[in-house]
């Protein structure tokens, strides 16, 4: 396995790094404090191909692989985890669900708008009472002629308010039946479909998170992805790939915290020496870098399997679990290296610290990743 960045990866990483320095870093504190979801930024990202990284060029996307995708998310997330999260959710969940399971007509209808960020995408699986237990969802879709009528609510939905289109999983069969749920594409403005409360979050504050509410929402049958009853199975497959993107998001946050820590430790003087010269600090940096390296190798292993079309449920879970926990550990140590200044908003590590925690929760908690891994081991 070649761990060197390929030409495309390097090009994408360099482009994202330059873009982030110019368009994200100067504004991240303002977006964080106001909880603004900066839609114009994502339009610019769409122009660069970052909102359709995996979408083939025939549908308006960049046509890259998971290798370039991971590199892009890492660089964006080093600057701002919230922007990296929204980029990941748009690409891996909504857009990729349509790309993977949509028919040709559906792909031509929605992918060009999503890949260019003309439209922002959302994806709805989680409900107020069904997080990890998604199979017991209460949002119901009942057949009515050439439509299905949806009633219920989803929560913790990225881009639930600002999104132009959402892929929504609803129950069309019996509760708990893994073949009793169906995936629907629902456009903004559809009667009976609206956004609910926006969450006031600890971190990832520039990434919009809201409820989705369905009240007698009529969705035409041509908006069903795949077959009726396949929605939950589809969602689990989409989450396999999505976990690679959350691993990349975690890596970006951890790398951002490490880079800030190295720079600060060289500048900060105590006892007439830079604090990097003290073993207590130098060893922290060594531990942080080693953990990041291990998480990165796991992430690219999962990406390589995904690229080769091989099973990678266990490997993507391992990458997501390891990288997300490392992001929390590294950003915690970064605060410690910065000392009192790390606890202030004048330096970026407190934001890395707040943003990192979501990575151990979103797209399957660390505990769920352990469940996935252990089931694979014991199969």
PDB file of N, CA and C in Angstrom, residues 103-177:
ATOM      1  N   UNK A 103     -31.607   6.133  -9.648  1.00  0.00           N
ATOM      2  CA  UNK A 103     -31.596   5.714 -11.053  1.00  0.00           C
ATOM      3  C   UNK A 103     -31.048   6.857 -11.907  1.00  0.00           C
ATOM      4  N   UNK A 104     -30.901   6.597 -13.186  1.00  0.00           N
ATOM      5  CA  UNK A 104     -30.259   7.579 -14.063  1.00  0.00           C
ATOM      6  C   UNK A 104     -31.030   8.905 -14.089  1.00  0.00           C
ATOM      7  N   UNK A 105     -32.339   8.818 -14.138  1.00  0.00           N
ATOM      8  CA  UNK A 105     -33.169  10.031 -14.160  1.00  0.00           C
ATOM      9  C   UNK A 105     -32.978  10.842 -12.879  1.00  0.00           C
ATOM     10  N   UNK A 106     -32.933  10.158 -11.742  1.00  0.00           N
ATOM     11  CA  UNK A 106     -32.738  10.843 -10.456  1.00  0.00           C
ATOM     12  C   UNK A 106     -31.351  11.481 -10.367  1.00  0.00           C
ATOM     13  N   UNK A 107     -30.351  10.776 -10.835  1.00  0.00           N
ATOM     14  CA  UNK A 107     -28.991  11.317 -10.811  1.00  0.00           C
ATOM     15  C   UNK A 107     -28.896  12.590 -11.652  1.00  0.00           C
ATOM     16  N   UNK A 108     -29.479  12.549 -12.833  1.00  0.00           N
ATOM     17  CA  UNK A 108     -29.425  13.723 -13.721  1.00  0.00           C
ATOM     18  C   UNK A 108     -30.221  14.892 -13.156  1.00  0.00           C
ATOM     19  N   UNK A 109     -31.246  14.586 -12.399  1.00  0.00           N
ATOM     20  CA  UNK A 109     -32.111  15.632 -11.849  1.00  0.00           C
ATOM     21  C   UNK A 109     -31.446  16.365 -10.688  1.00  0.00           C
ATOM     22  N   UNK A 110     -30.802  15.611  -9.781  1.00  0.00           N
ATOM     23  CA  UNK A 110     -30.331  16.226  -8.533  1.00  0.00           C
ATOM     24  C   UNK A 110     -28.814  16.389  -8.411  1.00  0.00           C
ATOM     25  N   UNK A 111     -28.045  15.467  -8.976  1.00  0.00           N
ATOM     26  CA  UNK A 111     -26.600  15.524  -8.746  1.00  0.00           C
ATOM     27  C   UNK A 111     -25.916  16.786  -9.288  1.00  0.00           C
ATOM     28  N   UNK A 112     -26.257  17.260 -10.482  1.00  0.00           N
ATOM     29  CA  UNK A 112     -25.585  18.471 -10.957  1.00  0.00           C
ATOM     30  C   UNK A 112     -25.788  19.680 -10.029  1.00  0.00           C
ATOM     31  N   UNK A 113     -26.968  19.787  -9.451  1.00  0.00           N
ATOM     32  CA  UNK A 113     -27.231  20.902  -8.533  1.00  0.00           C
ATOM     33  C   UNK A 113     -26.474  20.730  -7.222  1.00  0.00           C
ATOM     34  N   UNK A 114     -26.372  19.490  -6.738  1.00  0.00           N
ATOM     35  CA  UNK A 114     -25.671  19.226  -5.486  1.00  0.00           C
ATOM     36  C   UNK A 114     -24.163  19.335  -5.668  1.00  0.00           C
ATOM     37  N   UNK A 115     -23.651  18.805  -6.760  1.00  0.00           N
ATOM     38  CA  UNK A 115     -22.203  18.766  -6.982  1.00  0.00           C
ATOM     39  C   UNK A 115     -21.598  20.157  -7.133  1.00  0.00           C
ATOM     40  N   UNK A 116     -22.401  21.108  -7.580  1.00  0.00           N
ATOM     41  CA  UNK A 116     -21.910  22.484  -7.769  1.00  0.00           C
ATOM     42  C   UNK A 116     -22.295  23.399  -6.607  1.00  0.00           C
ATOM     43  N   UNK A 117     -23.029  22.837  -5.621  1.00  0.00           N
ATOM     44  CA  UNK A 117     -23.542  23.596  -4.471  1.00  0.00           C
ATOM     45  C   UNK A 117     -24.570  24.640  -4.881  1.00  0.00           C
ATOM     46  N   UNK A 118     -25.148  24.484  -6.075  1.00  0.00           N
ATOM     47  CA  UNK A 118     -26.334  25.292  -6.386  1.00  0.00           C
ATOM     48  C   UNK A 118     -27.388  24.962  -5.336  1.00  0.00           C
ATOM     49  N   UNK A 119     -27.430  23.680  -4.983  1.00  0.00           N
ATOM     50  CA  UNK A 119     -28.280  23.206  -3.901  1.00  0.00           C
ATOM     51  C   UNK A 119     -27.414  22.610  -2.802  1.00  0.00           C
ATOM     52  N   UNK A 120     -27.820  22.831  -1.539  1.00  0.00           N
ATOM     53  CA  UNK A 120     -27.183  22.206  -0.381  1.00  0.00           C
ATOM     54  C   UNK A 120     -28.022  20.992   0.008  1.00  0.00           C
ATOM     55  N   UNK A 121     -27.359  19.889   0.360  1.00  0.00           N
ATOM     56  CA  UNK A 121     -28.063  18.651   0.664  1.00  0.00           C
ATOM     57  C   UNK A 121     -28.111  18.320   2.145  1.00  0.00           C
ATOM     58  N   UNK A 122     -29.222  17.698   2.558  1.00  0.00           N
ATOM     59  CA  UNK A 122     -29.391  17.204   3.929  1.00  0.00           C
ATOM     60  C   UNK A 122     -29.720  15.717   3.866  1.00  0.00           C
ATOM     61  N   UNK A 123     -29.606  15.051   5.017  1.00  0.00           N
ATOM     62  CA  UNK A 123     -29.855  13.597   5.084  1.00  0.00           C
ATOM     63  C   UNK A 123     -30.505  13.298   6.414  1.00  0.00           C
ATOM     64  N   UNK A 124     -31.649  12.630   6.391  1.00  0.00           N
ATOM     65  CA  UNK A 124     -32.420  12.447   7.616  1.00  0.00           C
ATOM     66  C   UNK A 124     -32.647  11.003   8.001  1.00  0.00           C
ATOM     67  N   UNK A 125     -31.964  10.559   9.054  1.00  0.00           N
ATOM     68  CA  UNK A 125     -32.172   9.230   9.619  1.00  0.00           C
ATOM     69  C   UNK A 125     -32.561   9.326  11.096  1.00  0.00           C
ATOM     70  N   UNK A 126     -31.803  10.105  11.868  1.00  0.00           N
ATOM     71  CA  UNK A 126     -31.978  10.200  13.318  1.00  0.00           C
ATOM     72  C   UNK A 126     -33.300  10.871  13.689  1.00  0.00           C
ATOM     73  N   UNK A 127     -33.923  10.370  14.768  1.00  0.00           N
ATOM     74  CA  UNK A 127     -35.149  10.961  15.308  1.00  0.00           C
ATOM     75  C   UNK A 127     -34.972  11.234  16.794  1.00  0.00           C
ATOM     76  N   UNK A 128     -35.875  12.033  17.390  1.00  0.00           N
ATOM     77  CA  UNK A 128     -35.723  12.384  18.814  1.00  0.00           C
ATOM     78  C   UNK A 128     -35.556  11.183  19.739  1.00  0.00           C
ATOM     79  N   UNK A 129     -36.247  10.083  19.447  1.00  0.00           N
ATOM     80  CA  UNK A 129     -36.179   8.911  20.327  1.00  0.00           C
ATOM     81  C   UNK A 129     -35.435   7.727  19.720  1.00  0.00           C
ATOM     82  N   UNK A 130     -34.871   7.912  18.518  1.00  0.00           N
ATOM     83  CA  UNK A 130     -34.135   6.823  17.880  1.00  0.00           C
ATOM     84  C   UNK A 130     -32.831   7.367  17.304  1.00  0.00           C
ATOM     85  N   UNK A 131     -31.773   7.287  18.105  1.00  0.00           N
ATOM     86  CA  UNK A 131     -30.452   7.684  17.638  1.00  0.00           C
ATOM     87  C   UNK A 131     -29.733   6.453  17.113  1.00  0.00           C
ATOM     88  N   UNK A 132     -29.041   5.755  18.023  1.00  0.00           N
ATOM     89  CA  UNK A 132     -28.384   4.507  17.626  1.00  0.00           C
ATOM     90  C   UNK A 132     -29.401   3.453  17.209  1.00  0.00           C
ATOM     91  N   UNK A 133     -30.591   3.500  17.791  1.00  0.00           N
ATOM     92  CA  UNK A 133     -31.650   2.521  17.494  1.00  0.00           C
ATOM     93  C   UNK A 133     -32.509   3.016  16.333  1.00  0.00           C
ATOM     94  N   UNK A 134     -31.871   3.244  15.192  1.00  0.00           N
ATOM     95  CA  UNK A 134     -32.566   3.855  14.060  1.00  0.00           C
ATOM     96  C   UNK A 134     -33.675   2.973  13.498  1.00  0.00           C
ATOM     97  N   UNK A 135     -33.575   1.672  13.726  1.00  0.00           N
ATOM     98  CA  UNK A 135     -34.583   0.763  13.184  1.00  0.00           C
ATOM     99  C   UNK A 135     -35.964   0.947  13.773  1.00  0.00           C
ATOM    100  N   UNK A 136     -36.047   1.615  14.924  1.00  0.00           N
ATOM    101  CA  UNK A 136     -37.349   1.839  15.561  1.00  0.00           C
ATOM    102  C   UNK A 136     -37.897   3.238  15.279  1.00  0.00           C
ATOM    103  N   UNK A 137     -37.542   3.788  14.136  1.00  0.00           N
ATOM    104  CA  UNK A 137     -37.998   5.142  13.790  1.00  0.00           C
ATOM    105  C   UNK A 137     -39.518   5.232  13.754  1.00  0.00           C
ATOM    106  N   UNK A 138     -39.995   6.432  14.070  1.00  0.00           N
ATOM    107  CA  UNK A 138     -41.436   6.673  14.140  1.00  0.00           C
ATOM    108  C   UNK A 138     -41.974   7.449  12.936  1.00  0.00           C
ATOM    109  N   UNK A 139     -41.094   8.046  12.144  1.00  0.00           N
ATOM    110  CA  UNK A 139     -41.560   8.757  10.949  1.00  0.00           C
ATOM    111  C   UNK A 139     -42.110   7.733   9.959  1.00  0.00           C
ATOM    112  N   UNK A 140     -43.364   7.915   9.583  1.00  0.00           N
ATOM    113  CA  UNK A 140     -44.083   6.917   8.784  1.00  0.00           C
ATOM    114  C   UNK A 140     -44.403   7.480   7.401  1.00  0.00           C
ATOM    115  N   UNK A 141     -44.278   6.612   6.389  1.00  0.00           N
ATOM    116  CA  UNK A 141     -44.688   6.962   5.022  1.00  0.00           C
ATOM    117  C   UNK A 141     -45.748   5.959   4.571  1.00  0.00           C
ATOM    118  N   UNK A 142     -46.932   6.471   4.268  1.00  0.00           N
ATOM    119  CA  UNK A 142     -48.034   5.591   3.858  1.00  0.00           C
ATOM    120  C   UNK A 142     -48.375   5.826   2.385  1.00  0.00           C
ATOM    121  N   UNK A 143     -48.552   4.726   1.683  1.00  0.00           N
ATOM    122  CA  UNK A 143     -48.839   4.790   0.253  1.00  0.00           C
ATOM    123  C   UNK A 143     -50.224   5.389   0.018  1.00  0.00           C
ATOM    124  N   UNK A 144     -50.292   6.301  -0.958  1.00  0.00           N
ATOM    125  CA  UNK A 144     -51.564   6.933  -1.324  1.00  0.00           C
ATOM    126  C   UNK A 144     -51.535   7.212  -2.822  1.00  0.00           C
ATOM    127  N   UNK A 145     -51.994   6.257  -3.616  1.00  0.00           N
ATOM    128  CA  UNK A 145     -51.969   6.407  -5.063  1.00  0.00           C
ATOM    129  C   UNK A 145     -50.550   6.416  -5.593  1.00  0.00           C
ATOM    130  N   UNK A 146     -50.202   7.477  -6.335  1.00  0.00           N
ATOM    131  CA  UNK A 146     -48.844   7.571  -6.884  1.00  0.00           C
ATOM    132  C   UNK A 146     -47.923   8.396  -5.969  1.00  0.00           C
ATOM    133  N   UNK A 147     -48.316   8.553  -4.715  1.00  0.00           N
ATOM    134  CA  UNK A 147     -47.513   9.276  -3.717  1.00  0.00           C
ATOM    135  C   UNK A 147     -47.361   8.436  -2.446  1.00  0.00           C
ATOM    136  N   UNK A 148     -46.439   8.868  -1.595  1.00  0.00           N
ATOM    137  CA  UNK A 148     -46.384   8.426  -0.202  1.00  0.00           C
ATOM    138  C   UNK A 148     -46.596   9.656   0.664  1.00  0.00           C
ATOM    139  N   UNK A 149     -47.315   9.507   1.762  1.00  0.00           N
ATOM    140  CA  UNK A 149     -47.581  10.619   2.665  1.00  0.00           C
ATOM    141  C   UNK A 149     -46.772  10.409   3.941  1.00  0.00           C
ATOM    142  N   UNK A 150     -45.885  11.364   4.248  1.00  0.00           N
ATOM    143  CA  UNK A 150     -44.988  11.254   5.390  1.00  0.00           C
ATOM    144  C   UNK A 150     -45.489  12.060   6.577  1.00  0.00           C
ATOM    145  N   UNK A 151     -45.387  11.474   7.767  1.00  0.00           N
ATOM    146  CA  UNK A 151     -45.673  12.166   9.021  1.00  0.00           C
ATOM    147  C   UNK A 151     -44.630  11.751  10.060  1.00  0.00           C
ATOM    148  N   UNK A 152     -44.120  12.758  10.766  1.00  0.00           N
ATOM    149  CA  UNK A 152     -43.113  12.479  11.790  1.00  0.00           C
ATOM    150  C   UNK A 152     -42.079  13.581  11.841  1.00  0.00           C
ATOM    151  N   UNK A 153     -40.947  13.295  12.483  1.00  0.00           N
ATOM    152  CA  UNK A 153     -39.895  14.309  12.625  1.00  0.00           C
ATOM    153  C   UNK A 153     -38.527  13.644  12.707  1.00  0.00           C
ATOM    154  N   UNK A 154     -37.535  14.329  12.197  1.00  0.00           N
ATOM    155  CA  UNK A 154     -36.126  13.947  12.314  1.00  0.00           C
ATOM    156  C   UNK A 154     -35.415  15.036  13.107  1.00  0.00           C
ATOM    157  N   UNK A 155     -34.346  14.673  13.802  1.00  0.00           N
ATOM    158  CA  UNK A 155     -33.577  15.727  14.481  1.00  0.00           C
ATOM    159  C   UNK A 155     -32.086  15.506  14.325  1.00  0.00           C
ATOM    160  N   UNK A 156     -31.323  16.517  14.745  1.00  0.00           N
ATOM    161  CA  UNK A 156     -29.869  16.566  14.541  1.00  0.00           C
ATOM    162  C   UNK A 156     -29.524  16.444  13.057  1.00  0.00           C
ATOM    163  N   UNK A 157     -30.282  17.163  12.224  1.00  0.00           N
ATOM    164  CA  UNK A 157     -30.078  17.076  10.773  1.00  0.00           C
ATOM    165  C   UNK A 157     -29.215  18.237  10.296  1.00  0.00           C
ATOM    166  N   UNK A 158     -28.055  17.903   9.744  1.00  0.00           N
ATOM    167  CA  UNK A 158     -27.152  18.914   9.189  1.00  0.00           C
ATOM    168  C   UNK A 158     -27.795  19.528   7.955  1.00  0.00           C
ATOM    169  N   UNK A 159     -27.868  20.861   7.939  1.00  0.00           N
ATOM    170  CA  UNK A 159     -28.472  21.655   6.851  1.00  0.00           C
ATOM    171  C   UNK A 159     -29.986  21.484   6.768  1.00  0.00           C
ATOM    172  N   UNK A 160     -30.609  21.134   7.907  1.00  0.00           N
ATOM    173  CA  UNK A 160     -32.052  20.912   7.900  1.00  0.00           C
ATOM    174  C   UNK A 160     -32.853  22.127   7.488  1.00  0.00           C
ATOM    175  N   UNK A 161     -32.348  23.314   7.793  1.00  0.00           N
ATOM    176  CA  UNK A 161     -33.065  24.544   7.438  1.00  0.00           C
ATOM    177  C   UNK A 161     -32.620  25.094   6.087  1.00  0.00           C
ATOM    178  N   UNK A 162     -31.317  25.169   5.876  1.00  0.00           N
ATOM    179  CA  UNK A 162     -30.778  25.796   4.662  1.00  0.00           C
ATOM    180  C   UNK A 162     -30.707  24.850   3.474  1.00  0.00           C
ATOM    181  N   UNK A 163     -30.826  23.553   3.727  1.00  0.00           N
ATOM    182  CA  UNK A 163     -30.736  22.594   2.635  1.00  0.00           C
ATOM    183  C   UNK A 163     -31.871  22.746   1.632  1.00  0.00           C
ATOM    184  N   UNK A 164     -31.559  22.512   0.368  1.00  0.00           N
ATOM    185  CA  UNK A 164     -32.554  22.609  -0.705  1.00  0.00           C
ATOM    186  C   UNK A 164     -33.223  21.275  -0.988  1.00  0.00           C
ATOM    187  N   UNK A 165     -32.575  20.200  -0.573  1.00  0.00           N
ATOM    188  CA  UNK A 165     -33.111  18.860  -0.809  1.00  0.00           C
ATOM    189  C   UNK A 165     -32.600  17.943   0.297  1.00  0.00           C
ATOM    190  N   UNK A 166     -33.409  16.974   0.672  1.00  0.00           N
ATOM    191  CA  UNK A 166     -33.023  16.036   1.721  1.00  0.00           C
ATOM    192  C   UNK A 166     -33.346  14.607   1.299  1.00  0.00           C
ATOM    193  N   UNK A 167     -32.436  13.706   1.625  1.00  0.00           N
ATOM    194  CA  UNK A 167     -32.734  12.273   1.533  1.00  0.00           C
ATOM    195  C   UNK A 167     -33.219  11.852   2.916  1.00  0.00           C
ATOM    196  N   UNK A 168     -34.429  11.326   2.976  1.00  0.00           N
ATOM    197  CA  UNK A 168     -35.073  11.012   4.256  1.00  0.00           C
ATOM    198  C   UNK A 168     -35.464   9.538   4.292  1.00  0.00           C
ATOM    199  N   UNK A 169     -35.118   8.872   5.392  1.00  0.00           N
ATOM    200  CA  UNK A 169     -35.510   7.477   5.581  1.00  0.00           C
ATOM    201  C   UNK A 169     -36.772   7.455   6.447  1.00  0.00           C
ATOM    202  N   UNK A 170     -37.830   6.812   5.949  1.00  0.00           N
ATOM    203  CA  UNK A 170     -39.094   6.732   6.685  1.00  0.00           C
ATOM    204  C   UNK A 170     -39.586   5.284   6.702  1.00  0.00           C
ATOM    205  N   UNK A 171     -40.389   4.985   7.700  1.00  0.00           N
ATOM    206  CA  UNK A 171     -40.895   3.623   7.871  1.00  0.00           C
ATOM    207  C   UNK A 171     -42.075   3.368   6.947  1.00  0.00           C
ATOM    208  N   UNK A 172     -41.950   2.331   6.128  1.00  0.00           N
ATOM    209  CA  UNK A 172     -43.038   1.920   5.236  1.00  0.00           C
ATOM    210  C   UNK A 172     -43.548   0.527   5.582  1.00  0.00           C
ATOM    211  N   UNK A 173     -42.935  -0.094   6.618  1.00  0.00           N
ATOM    212  CA  UNK A 173     -43.353  -1.423   7.051  1.00  0.00           C
ATOM    213  C   UNK A 173     -43.486  -1.467   8.556  1.00  0.00           C
ATOM    214  N   UNK A 174     -43.214  -2.625   9.123  1.00  0.00           N
ATOM    215  CA  UNK A 174     -43.373  -2.812  10.564  1.00  0.00           C
ATOM    216  C   UNK A 174     -42.200  -2.217  11.339  1.00  0.00           C
ATOM    217  N   UNK A 175     -42.465  -1.742  12.553  1.00  0.00           N
ATOM    218  CA  UNK A 175     -41.423  -1.201  13.426  1.00  0.00           C
ATOM    219  C   UNK A 175     -40.354  -2.255  13.684  1.00  0.00           C
ATOM    220  N   UNK A 176     -39.096  -1.853  13.543  1.00  0.00           N
ATOM    221  CA  UNK A 176     -37.990  -2.752  13.821  1.00  0.00           C
ATOM    222  C   UNK A 176     -37.596  -3.651  12.667  1.00  0.00           C
ATOM    223  N   UNK A 177     -38.385  -3.676  11.588  1.00  0.00           N
ATOM    224  CA  UNK A 177     -38.067  -4.496  10.419  1.00  0.00           C
ATOM    225  C   UNK A 177     -37.033  -3.763   9.570  1.00  0.00           C
TER     226      UNK A 177
END
